[in-house]
Amino acid sequence: MPSHQQSSSAALPSSPVRLMAVEGPNQPAPSAELDRLYRHFEAEMLVPLWTEISGLMPPSPTSDAVPHLWRWERLYEAAAKSGELVEVGRGGERRAIALANPGLGGQPYATPTLWAAIQYLNAGEGAPVHRHSQHAFRFVLEGEGVATVVDGDAITMRRGDFLPQAGWHWHSHINDSDQPMAWIDGLDIPFQRYADTTFFEPGPDVADRPDVVPERSRSERLWGHPGLRPLTQPGAHRATPLLNYRWEHTDAALAAQLDLEARGHDVTIEPGHAAIRYINPTDGADVLPTMRAEFHRLAPGARTAPGQEVGSAVCQVFAGSGRVEVGGTGWEVQPGDLFVVPSWAVVSIEADDGLDLFRFSDSPIIEKLGLTAHLPTGTC
Amino acid sequence: MPSHQQSSSAALPSSPVRLMAVEGPNQPAPSAELDRLYRHFEAEMLVPLWTEISGLMPPSPTSDAVPHLWRWERLYEAAAKSGELVEVGRGGERRAIALANPGLGGQPYATPTLWAAIQYLNAGEGAPVHRHSQHAFRFVLEGEGVATVVDGDAITMRRGDFLPQAGWHWHSHINDSDQPMAWIDGLDIPFQRYADTTFFEPGPDVADRPDVVPERSRSERLWGHPGLRPLTQPGAHRATPLLNYRWEHTDAALAAQLDLEARGHDVTIEPGHAAIRYINPTDGADVLPTMRAEFHRLAPGARTAPGQEVGSAVCQVFAGSGRVEVGGTGWEVQPGDLFVVPSWAVVSIEADDGLDLFRFSDSPIIEKLGLTAHLPTGTC
Amino acid sequence: MPSHQQSSSAALPSSPVRLMAVEGPNQPAPSAELDRLYRHFEAEMLVPLWTEISGLMPPSPTSDAVPHLWRWERLYEAAAKSGELVEVGRGGERRAIALANPGLGGQPYATPTLWAAIQYLNAGEGAPVHRHSQHAFRFVLEGEGVATVVDGDAITMRRGDFLPQAGWHWHSHINDSDQPMAWIDGLDIPFQRYADTTFFEPGPDVADRPDVVPERSRSERLWGHPGLRPLTQPGAHRATPLLNYRWEHTDAALAAQLDLEARGHDVTIEPGHAAIRYINPTDGADVLPTMRAEFHRLAPGARTAPGQEVGSAVCQVFAGSGRVEVGGTGWEVQPGDLFVVPSWAVVSIEADDGLDLFRFSDSPIIEKLGLTAHLPTGTC
Amino acid sequence: MPSHQQSSSAALPSSPVRLMAVEGPNQPAPSAELDRLYRHFEAEMLVPLWTEISGLMPPSPTSDAVPHLWRWERLYEAAAKSGELVEVGRGGERRAIALANPGLGGQPYATPTLWAAIQYLNAGEGAPVHRHSQHAFRFVLEGEGVATVVDGDAITMRRGDFLPQAGWHWHSHINDSDQPMAWIDGLDIPFQRYADTTFFEPGPDVADRPDVVPERSRSERLWGHPGLRPLTQPGAHRATPLLNYRWEHTDAALAAQLDLEARGHDVTIEPGHAAIRYINPTDGADVLPTMRAEFHRLAPGARTAPGQEVGSAVCQVFAGSGRVEVGGTGWEVQPGDLFVVPSWAVVSIEADDGLDLFRFSDSPIIEKLGLTAHLPTGTC
């Protein structure tokens, strides 16, 4: 039974609002009266626009997130050490270690909207079954032996594979090999936490272990045929029903683009720059409602034109080496290195002897909400 | 010219990441080794999932925002006092005072996604021309004399009028009367600041003052006819081209629903509860890409069933009185009172002699991203 | 129990296929052997492309339908005479007399896809209840006293009103006045007959007569408010739920366009040519799935640029007079005159002292199927 | 310069309208006066509803098209004979022989909307370049050696391949082998002729012969990867950009469905009945704007439940044998046999030792226009 409050602010002993009258352009002249007004604002949980507008409404996006790069060998080392010290199981749920953008106050957020983590599973281990509203994917840089099991469908994970998984599906991971394995998880955890849309439900405390992990999952057998769909599922799914995008297809598609370019066809993004987008076969749109995933291949010596876009991205070098520059910060990159691209930061990439790059971003959020009506776009 | 850094964290003298090994269910046992690992995580800008999961992935949304109510007379008083002390003009741009949700750390955010403010313009004043990527609307509780001028189209603002205005249109406000006037502004400032999508451009330093402010704006003359569209504009607009939804139409639509209900037709949300949604006539969808706006009318003595929804809302009582309960907090409400409904908070409303309520929310964000595949919805 | 036939053509004593070997460009040389082949084709129910291609695949659309005009006074006279000789009731269902395009072999089709008829109801009469898959509308040139009753909602019909009615809704018509009344019916009967999609169900043998025919129908009270929708119906309807588009709104919208044009705003199709499209308020699209309806107003002395479009249309002069030219045939037109515009025929219209024109077409069929990817469009 | 006609019917020496007053239920009693009225109708190009309604608006679809089957060996024989007597080239354009439904008056229409033909190309021949608004596909029952060249992209045609080709693309066919080859063409010629939307343009008089016909066409190399799209083409195409759906994929998809069914998964249409739909990878919808294509596989002994749907279809047996019944007519079928399914005809199929069936239909027309709001659907 709620107590009906005559004063709405009675319950606020001290206000989190803090205002200070300062001399400055476009600011009212400090005075005792202004000071009284600001104290009144604080008591009433009010904040004026005129003291905040430069931070709230800048001329163009000025993200708190900063360009940053994580080296794969250090990430892997931290994960392997966690493999010794931390058990995987109910409660902690996963042995996943997230990239924390230095500009975001120590939160486990690669960008304001995106979560990127390395997950590590020892030989024989299993991560318990759960489901959540957050959308997720796995991307495999190296190793094999693990399968992810989604709604009872076991899907092997191998080098170069991309495994999207829409929210609210039961899933667990199992490592039935005799080697540990690590991979990258991407989720929209920061966005869903921000937007207050998070639901989570634990399943059985142990992983779902099928008797046999088949070479090709049920989802691949149903949906992994180019341009074909089962007649039993004629409509659009909100996220892709294809649960593994195998490396052999990605590799072939990129190789074909570069070969067709060499034969004079205009099929690449720019000279020497092939790229594919992973899509939901039921509607041709992004694989997940809130995240876009792509794979880029730069031919030896190719470089991208500098570009920028609204919305943030995370990239992982898959193979090759080169130089990346993001918002004025540059790195020499090697396989496995991960870097973030904050919204509106200018990016350019240059390959040594070729460079393969996996990329994911929050573009579906930006595009579905129509937030860039009149702006140029670039690439990761 | 960027300096290529061999160490990605060289620029980080002290990490914002702070981790502490604690005893607890599902936590690794504290040890010197774990401590070393956590220090390593801090240095490497890494955060494990297992220390954060309960906060990041709760069973259902647990918003930082709290239920809160602001009384109109106090808001108005604070705005009027600002009218004496603060000039309106370039830089500060508007004499707008925002509701700061007590749970959001003193930021000028009514909810994580929504801005709600009272704006106040003295007799004869004008607010300068600008445009921004943020979507906005005005809603008028009382008074008249002000016009908003959008791309040169002057639109009078009167009691009960709802004036949406899509991002990136030039606009200013003018008060050509001999009385001050206040109204409510709603914007998606918090969301666009969060998603790093904000663009802002100042126009002329003074307001756009047409020679004559016509009774009916150009936009209303083109788009304010039920079921008709100009043949010159056959496609969907990303936001409504109708710039004022006049009170007379809203009032008539609500009265008709209650009258039809009385004649036995099933046209209301629930007994005694009429409601309309303001829509974009070019596609029938929400008026703005990121914000939904509705008007609810409760007949004398009517009460709503308790309901909850994913996403947050702000409501203003327009007329009448009654009791509102949000997430266990209750208030007696009067005309002009504003209250916030955090995501997933249970709401119920009861009218005394009838209650008219204006409501806006971030539902388009939630719905376009498909974030509530399997959940019940309720009402404000 | 079907008899399994070894020969598929056993049941065909004589074939409808008739082929003749002729001398001609691109034709095989006549010979006894060719003749034998053509006889074989006939027996086997086969027709070669090479004898048919010029008719089947012309360089641009060559409709069998021809430009034609029907004078209102003669139509009305025929309808009134029918009012004396023909009863309205079950079986015949309606006292409707259809325009038969002279190019379509005497079928009651104004164009290959569209039905247009005058319907006539004597004082006191009622047309029985039925429903059908065909989409329909009424347009009122003159008179009043009749109401159409759709799913129990009685809707008065007055001069200038446009009443769309989606397929498969129960409906009847009643004339409770002491005068006969005539109006225009438009339906997609030819298209649905062609595509074999027709369903029909009779209801009660008598018309649905409510105790009182209200001034404003239920559908108008729910849906006739600009930019507002009942919250109980948030989704798109396949056809408009607004069942009368009153003349006062159409007239005001057209007058506003011409007035705004006079003030220097670019809101008309071309100088002196205002036009609105009737739309489904739930999605901004055409009122009916297969038919588009528009109203055009030419200012005194205005003339349209010659235009052509893929798909056919029927127009009725509502007020004023002028000259119309369709595919090389011209007429002086008066109120009530109806004319057809075959696909791809060039149209131009010139007003004397102003000309108001109602128009409907099969454009939704053409547009939804994407049949005009690369072609210019014009106007009726 | 048109002559403005005062009488609209001056140009009609004799009317195609023919009306006769007859005794009958729901018909006005014959009389001299009624006769005069009907003569007046004829002169004025008018037809009353009451004499036509039973044919125009039947209770459910009653197609003029009839169930019919064409035997492959006879079709092939007629085509081969044409290969001797008829040259392929400009004007006749293609050596294609169309199925003429016995109910459609000898027109080259398999159903009211669909064209189905056998096309035959001798060793070394080429069919000249042209483009047309009609959408088309090829389906290959047997043979190889021919390539279709679309916008310069040469695509080999082999057994089981399905090659859709959207309207208005330049195309030709070449047979560079030493054997003749025949295949099936499907087009929407009847629909586009009916709707008056046909455009046609000849290209060079000879076929487009690339130096080399690669194993895998450009379109397959760009678009033939499951769930991947080139980043250069991020939007929806109105028709599929994938120009060959190879048999190996179709076969694998069907085999997987039956295998998964055997393992207890609910993935087939009904027991023993696997089916895929060919889709446009850019949006997951049908491959062509007006035609749907599917492939069905019945396991040995399987039979379909009787079904019916609105809209018409054509099926070709690809492999196996069995019994088909359409609208009460039954046939024993063999590979290559083609049969038509008129709208609303009940179909059932039973396999002997398994039956593979290719099927195409006008379902996109029916569905995009929303013509079956409330009706059950079945299968071919």
Coordinates of N, CA and C in Angstrom, one line a residue, chain C residues 2-6 8 16 26 33 37 41 44-50 53 55-64 68-71 74-75 81-82 86 90-93 96-98 100 102 106 108-109 112-113 132 134 168 190-191 193-194 196-200 238 289 310 323 325 328 330-331 343 366 368-370 374-375, chain D residues 2-6 8 16 26 33 37 41 44-50 53 55-64 68-71 74-75 81-82 85-86 90-93 96 98 100 102 106 109 112-113 115 132 134 168 190-191 193-194 196-200 238 289 310 323 325 328 330-331 343 368-370 374-375:
Chain C
P2 N -11.5 -40.1 -59.5 CA -11.0 -39.7 -60.8 C -10.6 -40.9 -61.6
S3 N -10.8 -40.8 -62.9 CA -10.3 -41.9 -63.8 C -8.9 -41.5 -64.2
H4 N -7.9 -42.3 -63.9 CA -6.6 -41.9 -64.3 C -6.4 -42.1 -65.8
Q5 N -6.1 -41.0 -66.5 CA -6.0 -41.0 -67.9 C -4.6 -41.2 -68.4
Q6 N -4.5 -42.1 -69.3 CA -3.2 -42.3 -69.9 C -2.9 -41.2 -70.9
S8 N -3.6 -37.4 -71.9 CA -4.1 -36.2 -71.2 C -5.1 -35.5 -72.1
P16 N -9.2 -25.8 -78.9 CA -9.4 -24.4 -79.2 C -8.2 -23.7 -79.8
N26 N 10.2 -13.3 -90.0 CA 10.4 -14.0 -88.7 C 9.5 -15.2 -88.6
E33 N 5.2 -29.9 -94.0 CA 5.7 -30.3 -92.8 C 5.4 -29.4 -91.6
L37 N 3.2 -29.9 -88.3 CA 3.6 -29.6 -86.9 C 2.6 -28.7 -86.2
F41 N 0.7 -29.4 -82.8 CA 0.5 -28.4 -81.7 C -0.9 -28.3 -81.3
E44 N -2.0 -31.1 -79.3 CA -1.4 -31.2 -78.0 C -1.6 -30.0 -77.1
M45 N -2.4 -29.1 -77.5 CA -2.6 -27.9 -76.7 C -1.3 -27.1 -76.5
L46 N -0.7 -26.8 -77.6 CA 0.5 -26.0 -77.6 C 0.4 -24.9 -78.6
V47 N 1.1 -23.8 -78.2 CA 1.1 -22.6 -79.1 C 2.6 -22.1 -79.1
P48 N 3.1 -21.9 -80.3 CA 4.5 -21.4 -80.3 C 4.6 -19.9 -80.0
L49 N 5.7 -19.5 -79.5 CA 5.9 -18.0 -79.2 C 6.0 -17.3 -80.5
W50 N 6.6 -17.9 -81.6 CA 7.0 -17.1 -82.8 C 5.8 -16.6 -83.5
I53 N 4.3 -13.5 -80.6 CA 5.1 -12.6 -79.8 C 4.7 -11.1 -80.0
G55 N 1.9 -9.7 -80.5 CA 0.7 -9.3 -79.7 C 1.0 -9.4 -78.2
L56 N 1.8 -10.4 -77.8 CA 2.0 -10.7 -76.4 C 3.0 -9.7 -75.8
M57 N 4.0 -9.4 -76.6 CA 5.1 -8.6 -76.0 C 5.4 -7.4 -76.8
P58 N 4.5 -6.5 -76.9 CA 4.7 -5.2 -77.7 C 5.7 -4.3 -77.0
P59 N 6.3 -3.4 -77.8 CA 7.3 -2.5 -77.2 C 6.8 -1.7 -76.0
S60 N 5.6 -1.3 -76.0 CA 5.0 -0.7 -74.9 C 3.6 -1.1 -74.8
P61 N 2.9 -0.8 -73.6 CA 1.5 -1.3 -73.4 C 0.6 -0.9 -74.5
T62 N -0.1 -1.8 -75.1 CA -1.2 -1.5 -76.1 C -2.5 -2.2 -75.6
S63 N -3.2 -1.4 -74.8 CA -4.4 -2.0 -74.2 C -5.5 -2.3 -75.2
D64 N -6.3 -3.3 -74.9 CA -7.5 -3.5 -75.7 C -8.5 -2.5 -75.3
H68 N -12.9 6.3 -73.7 CA -14.3 6.4 -73.9 C -14.9 7.3 -72.8
L69 N -16.0 8.0 -73.2 CA -16.6 8.8 -72.2 C -18.1 8.5 -72.2
W70 N -18.7 8.5 -71.0 CA -20.1 8.4 -70.8 C -20.7 9.7 -70.2
R71 N -21.8 10.1 -70.8 CA -22.4 11.4 -70.3 C -23.3 11.1 -69.1
R74 N -27.2 10.8 -69.6 CA -27.7 9.5 -70.2 C -27.5 8.4 -69.2
L75 N -26.5 8.3 -68.5 CA -26.3 7.3 -67.4 C -27.4 7.4 -66.4
K81 N -34.6 4.8 -65.4 CA -35.6 3.9 -66.1 C -35.5 2.5 -65.5
S82 N -34.3 2.1 -65.2 CA -34.1 0.8 -64.5 C -34.8 0.8 -63.1
V86 N -36.8 -2.6 -62.8 CA -36.0 -3.6 -62.2 C -36.1 -3.5 -60.7
R90 N -32.3 -9.7 -53.4 CA -31.5 -10.9 -53.4 C -31.4 -11.5 -54.8
G91 N -30.2 -11.9 -55.2 CA -29.9 -12.5 -56.5 C -29.3 -11.5 -57.4
G92 N -30.1 -10.5 -57.8 CA -29.6 -9.4 -58.5 C -28.7 -8.5 -57.6
E93 N -29.1 -8.4 -56.4 CA -28.4 -7.8 -55.3 C -28.4 -6.2 -55.3
A96 N -27.3 -1.8 -60.2 CA -26.1 -1.2 -60.6 C -25.9 -1.4 -62.1
I97 N -25.5 -0.4 -62.9 CA -25.3 -0.5 -64.3 C -23.9 -0.1 -64.6
A98 N -23.2 -1.0 -65.2 CA -21.7 -0.9 -65.4 C -21.3 -0.3 -66.7
A100 N -19.2 -0.3 -69.9 CA -18.6 -1.4 -70.7 C -17.7 -0.8 -71.7
P102 N -15.7 -0.1 -74.8 CA -16.0 -0.7 -76.2 C -14.9 -1.6 -76.7
G106 N -17.7 -6.2 -74.9 CA -19.1 -6.2 -74.3 C -19.1 -6.6 -72.8
P108 N -18.7 -6.1 -68.8 CA -19.1 -4.9 -68.0 C -17.8 -4.4 -67.3
Y109 N -16.8 -4.1 -68.0 CA -15.5 -3.6 -67.5 C -15.2 -2.3 -68.0
P112 N -9.6 -3.2 -68.0 CA -9.4 -4.6 -67.8 C -9.4 -4.9 -66.3
T113 N -9.1 -4.0 -65.4 CA -9.1 -4.3 -64.0 C -10.3 -3.7 -63.2
H132 N -18.3 -9.8 -50.0 CA -17.6 -10.4 -51.1 C -16.1 -10.0 -51.0
Q134 N -14.4 -8.8 -53.3 CA -14.1 -7.6 -54.1 C -14.1 -6.4 -53.2
W168 N -15.0 -8.3 -48.0 CA -15.5 -9.3 -47.0 C -16.1 -8.6 -45.8
P190 N -13.4 -6.9 -62.2 CA -12.7 -7.5 -63.4 C -11.4 -8.1 -62.9
F191 N -10.6 -7.5 -62.1 CA -9.4 -8.0 -61.6 C -9.6 -9.3 -60.9
R193 N -12.1 -11.3 -60.9 CA -12.6 -12.4 -61.8 C -11.5 -12.9 -62.6
Y194 N -10.6 -12.1 -63.1 CA -9.4 -12.5 -63.9 C -8.5 -13.4 -63.0
D196 N -9.1 -15.0 -60.5 CA -9.8 -16.2 -59.8 C -9.7 -16.1 -58.3
T197 N -10.1 -15.0 -57.7 CA -10.0 -14.8 -56.3 C -11.3 -14.5 -55.7
T198 N -12.4 -14.6 -56.4 CA -13.7 -14.1 -56.0 C -14.4 -15.1 -55.0
F199 N -14.8 -14.5 -53.9 CA -15.7 -15.1 -52.9 C -16.9 -14.2 -52.7
F200 N -18.0 -14.8 -52.5 CA -19.3 -14.1 -52.3 C -20.2 -14.8 -51.3
R238 N -5.5 -3.8 -43.5 CA -5.2 -4.0 -44.9 C -5.9 -3.0 -45.7
P289 N -6.7 -2.3 -51.1 CA -5.5 -3.0 -51.5 C -5.3 -3.0 -53.0
V310 N 1.5 3.6 -66.4 CA 1.2 2.2 -66.6 C 0.1 1.9 -65.6
R323 N -11.9 20.6 -71.1 CA -11.6 19.7 -72.2 C -10.6 18.6 -71.7
E325 N -8.4 15.2 -73.0 CA -7.9 14.4 -74.1 C -7.2 13.2 -73.6
G328 N -5.5 10.7 -77.7 CA -5.8 11.3 -79.0 C -7.3 11.5 -79.2
G330 N -10.7 13.5 -77.8 CA -11.0 14.6 -76.9 C -12.4 14.8 -76.6
W331 N -12.8 15.3 -75.5 CA -14.2 15.6 -75.2 C -14.3 17.0 -74.4
S343 N -4.2 2.0 -69.9 CA -2.8 2.0 -69.6 C -2.0 2.6 -70.7
I366 N -0.2 -2.2 -59.8 CA 1.0 -2.0 -60.5 C 2.2 -1.7 -59.6
K368 N 2.5 -2.4 -56.2 CA 2.9 -3.4 -55.2 C 3.7 -4.5 -55.9
L369 N 3.4 -4.7 -57.2 CA 4.1 -5.8 -57.9 C 5.3 -5.2 -58.6
G370 N 5.6 -3.9 -58.4 CA 6.9 -3.4 -58.9 C 7.0 -3.4 -60.5
H374 N 11.2 1.6 -64.2 CA 12.1 2.6 -64.9 C 11.2 3.5 -65.7
L375 N 10.0 3.9 -65.3 CA 9.2 4.6 -66.3 C 8.6 5.9 -65.7
Chain D
P2 N -7.2 16.2 -81.7 CA -8.4 15.4 -81.5 C -9.6 16.2 -81.9
S3 N -10.6 15.5 -82.4 CA -11.9 16.2 -82.7 C -12.7 16.0 -81.5
H4 N -13.2 17.1 -80.9 CA -14.0 17.0 -79.7 C -15.4 16.5 -80.0
Q5 N -15.8 15.4 -79.5 CA -17.0 14.8 -79.8 C -18.1 15.1 -78.9
Q6 N -19.2 15.6 -79.4 CA -20.4 15.9 -78.5 C -21.0 14.6 -78.1
S8 N -20.4 10.7 -77.3 CA -19.3 9.9 -77.0 C -19.4 8.6 -77.8
P16 N -20.5 -3.9 -79.0 CA -20.2 -5.3 -78.6 C -21.0 -5.8 -77.4
N26 N -34.6 -13.7 -60.1 CA -33.9 -12.4 -59.9 C -33.7 -11.6 -61.1
E33 N -40.8 -2.9 -72.8 CA -40.1 -1.8 -72.2 C -38.7 -2.2 -71.7
L37 N -35.1 -0.8 -72.9 CA -34.0 -0.4 -72.0 C -32.7 -1.2 -72.3
F41 N -29.1 0.3 -73.3 CA -27.9 0.0 -72.6 C -26.8 -0.4 -73.7
E44 N -25.4 2.6 -75.3 CA -24.7 3.5 -74.4 C -23.5 2.8 -73.8
M45 N -23.2 1.5 -74.2 CA -22.0 0.8 -73.7 C -22.2 0.6 -72.1
L46 N -23.4 0.0 -71.8 CA -23.7 -0.2 -70.4 C -24.1 -1.7 -70.2
V47 N -23.8 -2.3 -69.1 CA -24.2 -3.6 -68.8 C -24.7 -3.7 -67.4
P48 N -25.9 -4.2 -67.1 CA -26.4 -4.2 -65.7 C -25.7 -5.3 -64.9
L49 N -25.6 -5.1 -63.6 CA -25.1 -6.2 -62.8 C -26.0 -7.4 -62.7
W50 N -27.3 -7.1 -62.7 CA -28.2 -8.2 -62.4 C -28.2 -9.3 -63.4
I53 N -24.2 -11.1 -62.5 CA -23.6 -11.3 -61.2 C -23.2 -12.7 -60.9
G55 N -21.9 -14.9 -62.8 CA -20.6 -15.2 -63.5 C -19.5 -14.4 -62.9
L56 N -19.8 -13.2 -62.5 CA -18.8 -12.3 -62.0 C -18.4 -12.5 -60.6
M57 N -19.4 -12.9 -59.8 CA -19.2 -12.9 -58.3 C -19.7 -14.2 -57.8
P58 N -19.0 -15.4 -58.2 CA -19.4 -16.7 -57.7 C -19.1 -16.8 -56.2
P59 N -19.7 -17.8 -55.6 CA -19.4 -18.0 -54.1 C -17.9 -18.3 -53.8
S60 N -17.3 -19.0 -54.8 CA -15.8 -19.2 -54.6 C -15.2 -19.2 -56.0
P61 N -13.9 -19.2 -56.1 CA -13.3 -19.0 -57.4 C -13.7 -20.2 -58.4
T62 N -14.1 -19.8 -59.6 CA -14.5 -20.8 -60.6 C -13.7 -20.4 -61.9
S63 N -12.5 -21.0 -61.9 CA -11.6 -20.5 -63.0 C -12.0 -21.1 -64.3
D64 N -11.8 -20.3 -65.4 CA -12.0 -20.8 -66.7 C -10.9 -21.9 -67.0
H68 N -5.0 -29.8 -66.4 CA -4.6 -30.4 -67.6 C -3.1 -30.9 -67.5
L69 N -2.8 -31.9 -68.2 CA -1.4 -32.4 -68.1 C -0.8 -32.6 -69.5
W70 N 0.5 -32.2 -69.6 CA 1.2 -32.4 -70.9 C 2.3 -33.4 -70.6
R71 N 2.4 -34.4 -71.5 CA 3.5 -35.4 -71.3 C 4.8 -34.9 -71.9
R74 N 6.0 -36.0 -75.5 CA 5.3 -35.4 -76.6 C 5.8 -33.9 -76.7
L75 N 5.9 -33.3 -75.6 CA 6.4 -31.9 -75.7 C 7.8 -31.8 -76.3
K81 N 11.0 -31.3 -83.3 CA 10.6 -31.1 -84.7 C 10.7 -29.6 -85.1
S82 N 10.3 -28.8 -84.1 CA 10.4 -27.3 -84.4 C 11.9 -27.0 -84.6
L85 N 12.4 -27.2 -88.2 CA 11.6 -26.4 -89.1 C 11.7 -24.9 -88.9
V86 N 12.0 -24.5 -87.6 CA 11.9 -23.1 -87.3 C 13.2 -22.6 -86.8
R90 N 16.0 -13.0 -84.4 CA 15.3 -11.7 -84.2 C 13.9 -11.8 -84.7
G91 N 12.9 -11.3 -84.0 CA 11.5 -11.3 -84.4 C 10.8 -12.4 -83.7
G92 N 11.1 -13.6 -84.1 CA 10.5 -14.8 -83.3 C 11.2 -14.9 -81.9
E93 N 12.4 -14.5 -81.9 CA 13.2 -14.3 -80.7 C 13.7 -15.7 -80.0
A96 N 10.3 -21.2 -78.6 CA 9.6 -21.6 -77.3 C 8.2 -22.0 -77.7
A98 N 4.5 -22.9 -76.1 CA 3.8 -22.7 -74.8 C 2.7 -23.7 -74.6
A100 N -1.0 -24.4 -73.7 CA -2.2 -23.6 -73.9 C -3.3 -24.3 -73.1
P102 N -6.6 -25.7 -72.0 CA -7.8 -26.0 -72.8 C -9.0 -25.1 -72.5
G106 N -7.6 -21.2 -76.4 CA -6.5 -21.4 -77.4 C -5.4 -20.4 -77.2
Y109 N -1.6 -19.7 -72.8 CA -1.5 -19.4 -71.3 C -1.8 -20.7 -70.6
P112 N -4.5 -18.4 -66.2 CA -4.7 -17.0 -66.6 C -3.5 -16.0 -66.4
T113 N -2.6 -16.4 -65.5 CA -1.5 -15.4 -65.2 C -0.2 -16.0 -65.7
W115 N 2.7 -18.2 -68.0 CA 3.2 -18.8 -69.2 C 4.2 -19.9 -68.9
H132 N 12.8 -7.3 -71.6 CA 11.3 -7.1 -71.5 C 10.9 -7.0 -70.1
Q134 N 8.6 -8.4 -68.6 CA 8.1 -9.7 -68.1 C 9.2 -10.4 -67.3
W168 N 13.5 -6.7 -67.5 CA 14.3 -5.6 -68.0 C 15.8 -5.8 -67.9
P190 N 1.1 -13.8 -69.5 CA -0.4 -13.5 -69.5 C -0.8 -12.4 -68.5
F191 N -0.1 -12.4 -67.3 CA -0.5 -11.3 -66.4 C -0.1 -10.0 -66.9
R193 N 0.4 -9.0 -70.0 CA -0.5 -8.7 -71.1 C -1.8 -8.2 -70.6
Y194 N -2.4 -8.9 -69.6 CA -3.7 -8.5 -69.1 C -3.6 -7.2 -68.4
D196 N -1.6 -4.8 -68.9 CA -1.1 -3.8 -69.8 C 0.1 -3.1 -69.3
T197 N 1.1 -3.9 -68.9 CA 2.3 -3.4 -68.4 C 3.5 -3.8 -69.2
T198 N 3.3 -4.3 -70.4 CA 4.4 -4.9 -71.2 C 5.3 -3.9 -71.9
F199 N 6.6 -4.0 -71.7 CA 7.6 -3.3 -72.5 C 8.6 -4.3 -73.0
F200 N 9.1 -4.1 -74.2 CA 10.0 -5.0 -74.9 C 11.0 -4.2 -75.7
R238 N 14.5 -5.7 -56.1 CA 13.1 -6.1 -56.3 C 13.0 -7.5 -56.8
P289 N 9.0 -10.7 -58.6 CA 7.9 -10.0 -58.0 C 6.6 -10.6 -58.3
V310 N -5.9 -20.1 -53.3 CA -6.3 -19.1 -54.3 C -5.1 -18.7 -55.1
R323 N 1.0 -40.5 -58.5 CA -0.3 -40.1 -59.0 C -0.6 -38.7 -58.5
E325 N -3.8 -35.8 -58.5 CA -5.2 -35.5 -58.7 C -5.4 -34.0 -58.5
G328 N -10.4 -33.2 -59.3 CA -11.2 -34.3 -59.7 C -10.6 -35.1 -60.9
G330 N -7.3 -37.1 -62.5 CA -6.1 -37.7 -62.0 C -5.2 -38.3 -63.1
W331 N -3.9 -38.3 -62.8 CA -3.0 -38.8 -63.8 C -1.9 -39.6 -63.1
S343 N -6.8 -22.0 -59.9 CA -7.2 -21.4 -58.6 C -8.3 -22.2 -57.9
K368 N 0.7 -10.2 -52.2 CA 1.0 -8.8 -52.1 C -0.3 -7.9 -52.1
L369 N -1.3 -8.4 -52.8 CA -2.5 -7.6 -52.9 C -3.5 -8.0 -51.8
G370 N -3.1 -9.0 -50.9 CA -3.9 -9.3 -49.7 C -5.2 -9.9 -50.1
H374 N -8.8 -14.6 -45.3 CA -9.5 -15.5 -44.3 C -9.6 -16.9 -44.9
L375 N -8.6 -17.3 -45.6 CA -8.8 -18.6 -46.3 C -7.7 -19.6 -46.1

